[in-house]
Structures are given as structure tokens and as C-alpha cells.
CSV table of C-alpha atoms in Angstrom, one decimal:
chain,number,residue,atom,x,y,z
A,1327,UNK,CA,15.4,-0.5,19.0
A,1328,UNK,CA,13.7,1.8,16.5
A,1329,UNK,CA,11.7,4.8,17.6
A,1330,UNK,CA,9.2,3.9,14.9
A,1331,UNK,CA,8.3,0.9,12.8
A,1332,UNK,CA,6.4,1.9,9.7
A,1333,UNK,CA,4.1,-0.5,7.8
A,1334,UNK,CA,3.4,1.0,4.4
A,1335,UNK,CA,0.6,-0.6,2.5
A,1336,UNK,CA,0.8,0.1,-1.3
A,1337,UNK,CA,-0.2,-1.0,-4.7
A,1338,UNK,CA,2.5,0.2,-7.2
A,1339,UNK,CA,1.0,-1.5,-10.2
A,1340,UNK,CA,-2.7,-1.1,-10.7
A,1341,UNK,CA,-4.9,-0.7,-13.8
A,1342,UNK,CA,-8.0,0.9,-12.2
A,1343,UNK,CA,-9.2,3.3,-9.5
A,1344,UNK,CA,-6.2,5.7,-9.9
A,1345,UNK,CA,-5.7,9.0,-11.5
A,1346,UNK,CA,-1.9,8.3,-11.3
A,1347,UNK,CA,0.3,6.3,-13.6
A,1348,UNK,CA,2.7,3.7,-12.1
A,1349,UNK,CA,5.8,5.9,-12.3
A,1350,UNK,CA,3.9,8.6,-10.4
A,1351,UNK,CA,2.8,6.1,-7.8
A,1352,UNK,CA,6.4,5.0,-7.4
A,1353,UNK,CA,7.6,8.6,-7.0
A,1354,UNK,CA,5.0,9.4,-4.4
A,1355,UNK,CA,5.9,6.2,-2.5
A,1356,UNK,CA,9.5,7.3,-2.4
A,1357,UNK,CA,8.2,10.6,-1.0
A,1358,UNK,CA,6.4,8.7,1.7
A,1359,UNK,CA,9.7,7.1,2.8
A,1360,UNK,CA,11.5,10.4,2.6
A,1361,UNK,CA,8.9,12.1,4.9
A,1362,UNK,CA,9.3,9.2,7.4
A,1363,UNK,CA,13.1,9.7,7.4
A,1364,UNK,CA,12.5,13.4,8.0
A,1365,UNK,CA,10.1,13.1,10.9
A,1366,UNK,CA,11.3,9.8,12.5
A,1367,UNK,CA,15.0,9.3,11.5
A,1368,UNK,CA,15.4,6.2,13.7
A,1369,UNK,CA,12.8,4.1,11.9
A,1370,UNK,CA,12.4,0.9,10.0
A,1371,UNK,CA,10.1,0.9,7.0
A,1372,UNK,CA,8.3,-2.1,5.5
A,1373,UNK,CA,6.4,-1.7,2.3
A,1374,UNK,CA,3.9,-4.6,1.8
A,1375,UNK,CA,2.6,-4.3,-1.7
A,1376,UNK,CA,-0.6,-6.0,-2.9
A,1377,UNK,CA,-0.4,-5.1,-6.6
A,1378,UNK,CA,-2.2,-7.8,-8.6
A,1379,UNK,CA,0.3,-7.3,-11.5
A,1380,UNK,CA,4.2,-7.7,-11.2
A,1381,UNK,CA,5.9,-4.6,-9.9
A,1382,UNK,CA,8.8,-3.2,-11.9
A,1383,UNK,CA,12.0,-4.8,-10.6
A,1384,UNK,CA,13.8,-1.5,-10.7
A,1385,UNK,CA,11.2,0.0,-8.4
A,1386,UNK,CA,11.7,-2.8,-5.9
A,1387,UNK,CA,15.5,-2.5,-6.2
A,1388,UNK,CA,15.4,1.3,-5.5
A,1389,UNK,CA,13.1,1.0,-2.6
A,1390,UNK,CA,15.1,-1.8,-1.0
A,1391,UNK,CA,18.3,0.3,-1.3
A,1392,UNK,CA,16.9,3.0,1.0
A,1393,UNK,CA,18.1,2.9,4.6
A,1394,UNK,CA,16.3,0.4,6.8
A,1395,UNK,CA,13.6,-0.2,4.1
A,1396,UNK,CA,12.2,-3.5,3.0
A,1397,UNK,CA,9.9,-4.3,0.1
A,1398,UNK,CA,7.6,-7.3,0.7
A,1399,UNK,CA,5.6,-8.5,-2.3
A,1400,UNK,CA,2.1,-9.7,-1.2
A,1401,UNK,CA,0.6,-9.5,-4.7
A,1402,UNK,CA,1.7,-13.0,-5.6
A,1403,UNK,CA,-0.5,-14.4,-2.8
A,1404,UNK,CA,-3.4,-16.0,-4.6
A,1405,UNK,CA,-6.0,-14.8,-2.1
A,1406,UNK,CA,-4.7,-11.2,-2.2
A,1407,UNK,CA,-4.6,-11.3,-6.0
A,1408,UNK,CA,-8.1,-12.7,-6.2
A,1409,UNK,CA,-9.5,-10.0,-4.0
A,1410,UNK,CA,-7.6,-7.3,-5.8
A,1411,UNK,CA,-8.7,-8.4,-9.3
A,1412,UNK,CA,-12.3,-8.4,-8.1
A,1413,UNK,CA,-12.0,-4.8,-6.9
A,1414,UNK,CA,-12.4,-6.0,-3.3
A,1415,UNK,CA,-10.0,-3.4,-1.8
A,1416,UNK,CA,-10.8,-3.9,1.9
A,1417,UNK,CA,-10.6,-7.6,1.7
A,1418,UNK,CA,-7.3,-7.5,-0.2
A,1419,UNK,CA,-5.8,-5.0,2.3
A,1420,UNK,CA,-6.8,-7.1,5.3
A,1421,UNK,CA,-5.5,-10.4,4.0
A,1422,UNK,CA,-2.3,-8.7,2.7
A,1423,UNK,CA,-1.8,-7.2,6.2
A,1424,UNK,CA,-2.4,-10.5,7.9
A,1425,UNK,CA,0.1,-12.3,5.6
A,1426,UNK,CA,2.7,-9.6,6.0
A,1427,UNK,CA,2.4,-9.8,9.8
A,1428,UNK,CA,3.1,-13.5,9.7
A,1429,UNK,CA,6.4,-12.6,8.0
A,1430,UNK,CA,7.2,-9.6,10.1
A,1431,UNK,CA,6.9,-11.3,13.5
A,1432,UNK,CA,9.6,-13.8,12.5
A,1433,UNK,CA,12.1,-10.9,12.0
A,1434,UNK,CA,12.5,-10.0,15.7
A,1435,UNK,CA,12.5,-6.3,15.0
A,1436,UNK,CA,11.3,-4.1,17.8
A,1437,UNK,CA,10.4,-0.5,18.2
A,1438,UNK,CA,8.6,1.9,20.5
A,1439,UNK,CA,5.6,2.4,18.3
A,1440,UNK,CA,4.2,0.9,15.1
A,1441,UNK,CA,2.8,3.2,12.5
A,1442,UNK,CA,0.6,2.2,9.5
A,1443,UNK,CA,0.8,4.7,6.6
A,1444,UNK,CA,-0.7,4.3,3.1
A,1445,UNK,CA,1.9,4.6,0.3
A,1446,UNK,CA,1.9,7.9,-1.6
A,1447,UNK,CA,0.9,9.9,1.5
A,1448,UNK,CA,3.5,11.9,3.5
A,1449,UNK,CA,3.9,13.0,7.1
A,1450,UNK,CA,3.5,16.6,8.0
A,1451,UNK,CA,4.5,19.0,10.8
A,1452,UNK,CA,1.4,17.8,12.7
A,1453,UNK,CA,3.0,14.4,13.1
A,1454,UNK,CA,4.2,13.7,16.7
A,1455,UNK,CA,6.6,10.8,17.1
A,1456,UNK,CA,6.3,10.5,20.9
A,1457,UNK,CA,3.7,11.7,23.4
A,1458,UNK,CA,3.1,10.3,26.9
A,1459,UNK,CA,-0.6,10.3,26.2
A,1460,UNK,CA,-0.1,7.7,23.5
A,1461,UNK,CA,1.0,5.0,25.9
A,1462,UNK,CA,-0.9,1.7,25.5
A,1463,UNK,CA,-3.2,3.3,22.9
A,1464,UNK,CA,-4.3,3.0,19.3
A,1465,UNK,CA,-4.2,6.5,17.8
A,1466,UNK,CA,-6.4,7.5,14.9
A,1467,UNK,CA,-7.8,10.6,13.2
A,1468,UNK,CA,-11.1,11.6,14.7
A,1469,UNK,CA,-13.7,9.0,13.9
A,1470,UNK,CA,-16.3,10.0,11.3
A,1471,UNK,CA,-20.0,9.3,11.3
A,1472,UNK,CA,-20.9,6.5,8.9
A,1473,UNK,CA,-22.2,7.3,5.5
A,1474,UNK,CA,-23.9,3.9,5.1
A,1475,UNK,CA,-27.7,3.5,5.3
A,1476,UNK,CA,-29.0,3.0,8.8
A,1477,UNK,CA,-30.2,-0.5,8.0
A,1478,UNK,CA,-26.6,-1.5,7.1
A,1479,UNK,CA,-25.1,0.2,10.1
A,1480,UNK,CA,-27.5,-1.7,12.4
A,1481,UNK,CA,-26.8,-5.1,10.7
A,1482,UNK,CA,-23.0,-4.6,10.6
A,1483,UNK,CA,-22.8,-3.1,14.1
A,1484,UNK,CA,-20.8,-0.1,12.8
A,1485,UNK,CA,-22.1,3.5,12.9
A,1486,UNK,CA,-18.7,5.2,12.6
A,1487,UNK,CA,-15.4,4.7,10.7
A,1488,UNK,CA,-11.7,5.3,11.3
A,1489,UNK,CA,-9.6,6.9,8.5
A,1490,UNK,CA,-6.7,4.7,7.9
A,1491,UNK,CA,-4.2,6.7,5.8
A,1492,UNK,CA,-2.2,7.0,9.0
A,1493,UNK,CA,-2.7,5.5,12.4
A,1494,UNK,CA,-0.4,4.0,15.1
A,1495,UNK,CA,-0.2,1.9,18.2
A,1496,UNK,CA,2.3,1.0,20.9
A,1497,UNK,CA,4.4,-1.9,19.9
A,1498,UNK,CA,2.9,-4.0,22.8
A,1499,UNK,CA,-0.5,-3.8,21.0
A,1500,UNK,CA,0.7,-5.6,18.0
A,1501,UNK,CA,-0.6,-9.0,19.2
A,1502,UNK,CA,-4.0,-7.5,20.0
A,1503,UNK,CA,-4.2,-6.0,16.6
A,1504,UNK,CA,-3.1,-9.2,14.9
A,1505,UNK,CA,-5.9,-11.1,16.7
A,1506,UNK,CA,-8.5,-8.6,15.5
A,1507,UNK,CA,-7.5,-8.5,11.9
A,1508,UNK,CA,-9.2,-11.8,10.9
A,1509,UNK,CA,-12.4,-10.6,12.6
A,1510,UNK,CA,-12.1,-7.3,10.7
A,1511,UNK,CA,-11.7,-9.2,7.5
A,1512,UNK,CA,-14.7,-11.5,8.2
A,1513,UNK,CA,-17.0,-8.5,8.7
A,1514,UNK,CA,-15.8,-7.0,5.4
A,1515,UNK,CA,-16.7,-10.3,3.7
A,1516,UNK,CA,-19.9,-11.1,5.6
A,1517,UNK,CA,-21.5,-7.6,5.7
A,1518,UNK,CA,-19.8,-6.0,2.6
A,1519,UNK,CA,-18.6,-3.1,4.7
A,1520,UNK,CA,-15.3,-1.4,4.1
A,1521,UNK,CA,-12.2,-1.8,6.2
A,1522,UNK,CA,-12.6,1.7,7.7
A,1523,UNK,CA,-15.9,0.8,9.3
A,1524,UNK,CA,-14.7,-2.6,10.5
A,1525,UNK,CA,-11.6,-1.1,12.1
A,1526,UNK,CA,-13.8,1.2,14.1
A,1527,UNK,CA,-16.1,-1.6,15.1
A,1528,UNK,CA,-13.4,-3.8,16.5
A,1529,UNK,CA,-10.8,-1.4,17.8
A,1530,UNK,CA,-12.7,1.4,19.4
A,1531,UNK,CA,-13.4,-0.9,22.4
A,1532,UNK,CA,-9.7,-0.6,23.3
A,1533,UNK,CA,-7.9,2.5,24.6
A,1534,UNK,CA,-8.1,4.8,21.6
A,1535,UNK,CA,-6.9,8.4,21.2
A,1536,UNK,CA,-8.5,10.4,18.4
A,1537,UNK,CA,-6.7,13.4,16.9
A,1538,UNK,CA,-8.0,16.4,15.0
A,1539,UNK,CA,-4.7,16.4,13.0
A,1540,UNK,CA,-2.8,13.1,13.0
A,1541,UNK,CA,-0.2,14.5,10.6
A,1542,UNK,CA,-0.6,13.1,7.0
A,1543,UNK,CA,-1.3,14.6,3.6
A,1544,UNK,CA,-1.7,13.5,0.0
A,1545,UNK,CA,-4.0,12.9,-2.9
A,1546,UNK,CA,-6.7,10.2,-2.9
A,1547,UNK,CA,-5.9,8.1,-6.0
A,1548,UNK,CA,-9.5,7.4,-7.3
A,1549,UNK,CA,-10.7,11.0,-7.1
A,1550,UNK,CA,-7.7,13.2,-7.1
A,1551,UNK,CA,-8.9,14.9,-3.9
A,1552,UNK,CA,-6.3,16.5,-1.7
A,1553,UNK,CA,-6.4,15.6,2.0
A,1554,UNK,CA,-4.6,17.0,5.1
A,1555,UNK,CA,-5.5,15.1,8.2
């Protein structure tokens, strides 16, 4: 059994909304994996990539050669590709995650906790692998107040959002999360809200722990802004 199972969502080949070239994105994704190995050595790492364009075969080969690391290409999924090409990031991310979980649950790989980290971000010294308070809980960075107009908040039923660069849950919550994902996706489609608002709406009703510093850092691709959460 692994101490941590890391789901890494990425898009290694994009042509918009990024200040980084593909070779930089690949290098940063390798740094993501290296940071996981540093802070959680007994881990399994799964990159599910939703690039709408083919990923360089050498990139996939190098990633798959790393210890306990798998590369799963979701960009060929026609629904994911359609969302991505339309710039519908939240919808593409949700559907990609749903399709990836269909594959993952057939692999019979178990762990103590499941972590979701965005590719190109790295863990920091604030990251804690195991804490008794995390038991049976979803763990997020502190929820933020919504920036959406009040009218949209009221219609969508979401007045806060969870930051999703890093979050985690007990392994026994995977089925609960999987049941909520289609509902999260539906709200993104029906109300046009982003996935961060929809996660808060549907997951804050469970046992949730919010942390001031969850332990992740990196640069936001569209803006170049540095974050340390």
C-alpha cells in the first residue's frame, strides 16, 4: 500500500492561456514529480493529461520511466478535446478526471490518502503527508469568498470557492468524490461557473479541513503570477 496516491492533472501541449512553452511545461511537470518523491517517497503518481494536441512521445516516455509513475492520455477523448478547444477549462478538467477515474479504479491500487496536484506546481515544506486530523476528511486550502456577481452566486448556489492546485482526501472518500464529479460538471455547464466554485458547492457539505498553508507553490500559467499556498 502506498502512503500517497497522487493524481496530477496536466496539459503538456497547449497553444493558448500559457506564458510557458511546451518544453518548459514538461520540465515543470518533472519537477512536480520530483517534489512528490521528496515529500512522499512511498507514492504512486498518475498524470492524466488533457492536451487537445498530441503530446511529444519523448515526454511521455520520460515520465513513464520514473518510479511508480504512469502517463494517461485523456486528450484523445473527443469530449475532453471538444471542451479544451473551446477554452472550456473547467468542463474539460472535470470530464477528464471522470474518465481517468474509470480507468484508475480498474487498477486495484490502494493507498492511505489520495492527493490531486496540478502539473507544474511543486510541494513545499508546509506539505504534511499524515496528520490524525485528516482522517475521513477532504483537505483544501482556505476557501475564498466568491468574486462572481451576487446574482450569479445566488443562481448557482455558490458564494465561495476552493483552490484546486493541491487538495487531498482519505482513500475511503474516493467513491464519494467520484459520485459528486458528474454533478460538479453539470453545474459548470448549466451555470457557467468554474470548477473551483462547483467543488466548494458540492464538497463543503462533507467533513472538510481548510488549511492556511496546504503546501504547494508555482507559477500560474495564464498570468505568470507566483503562488505559495
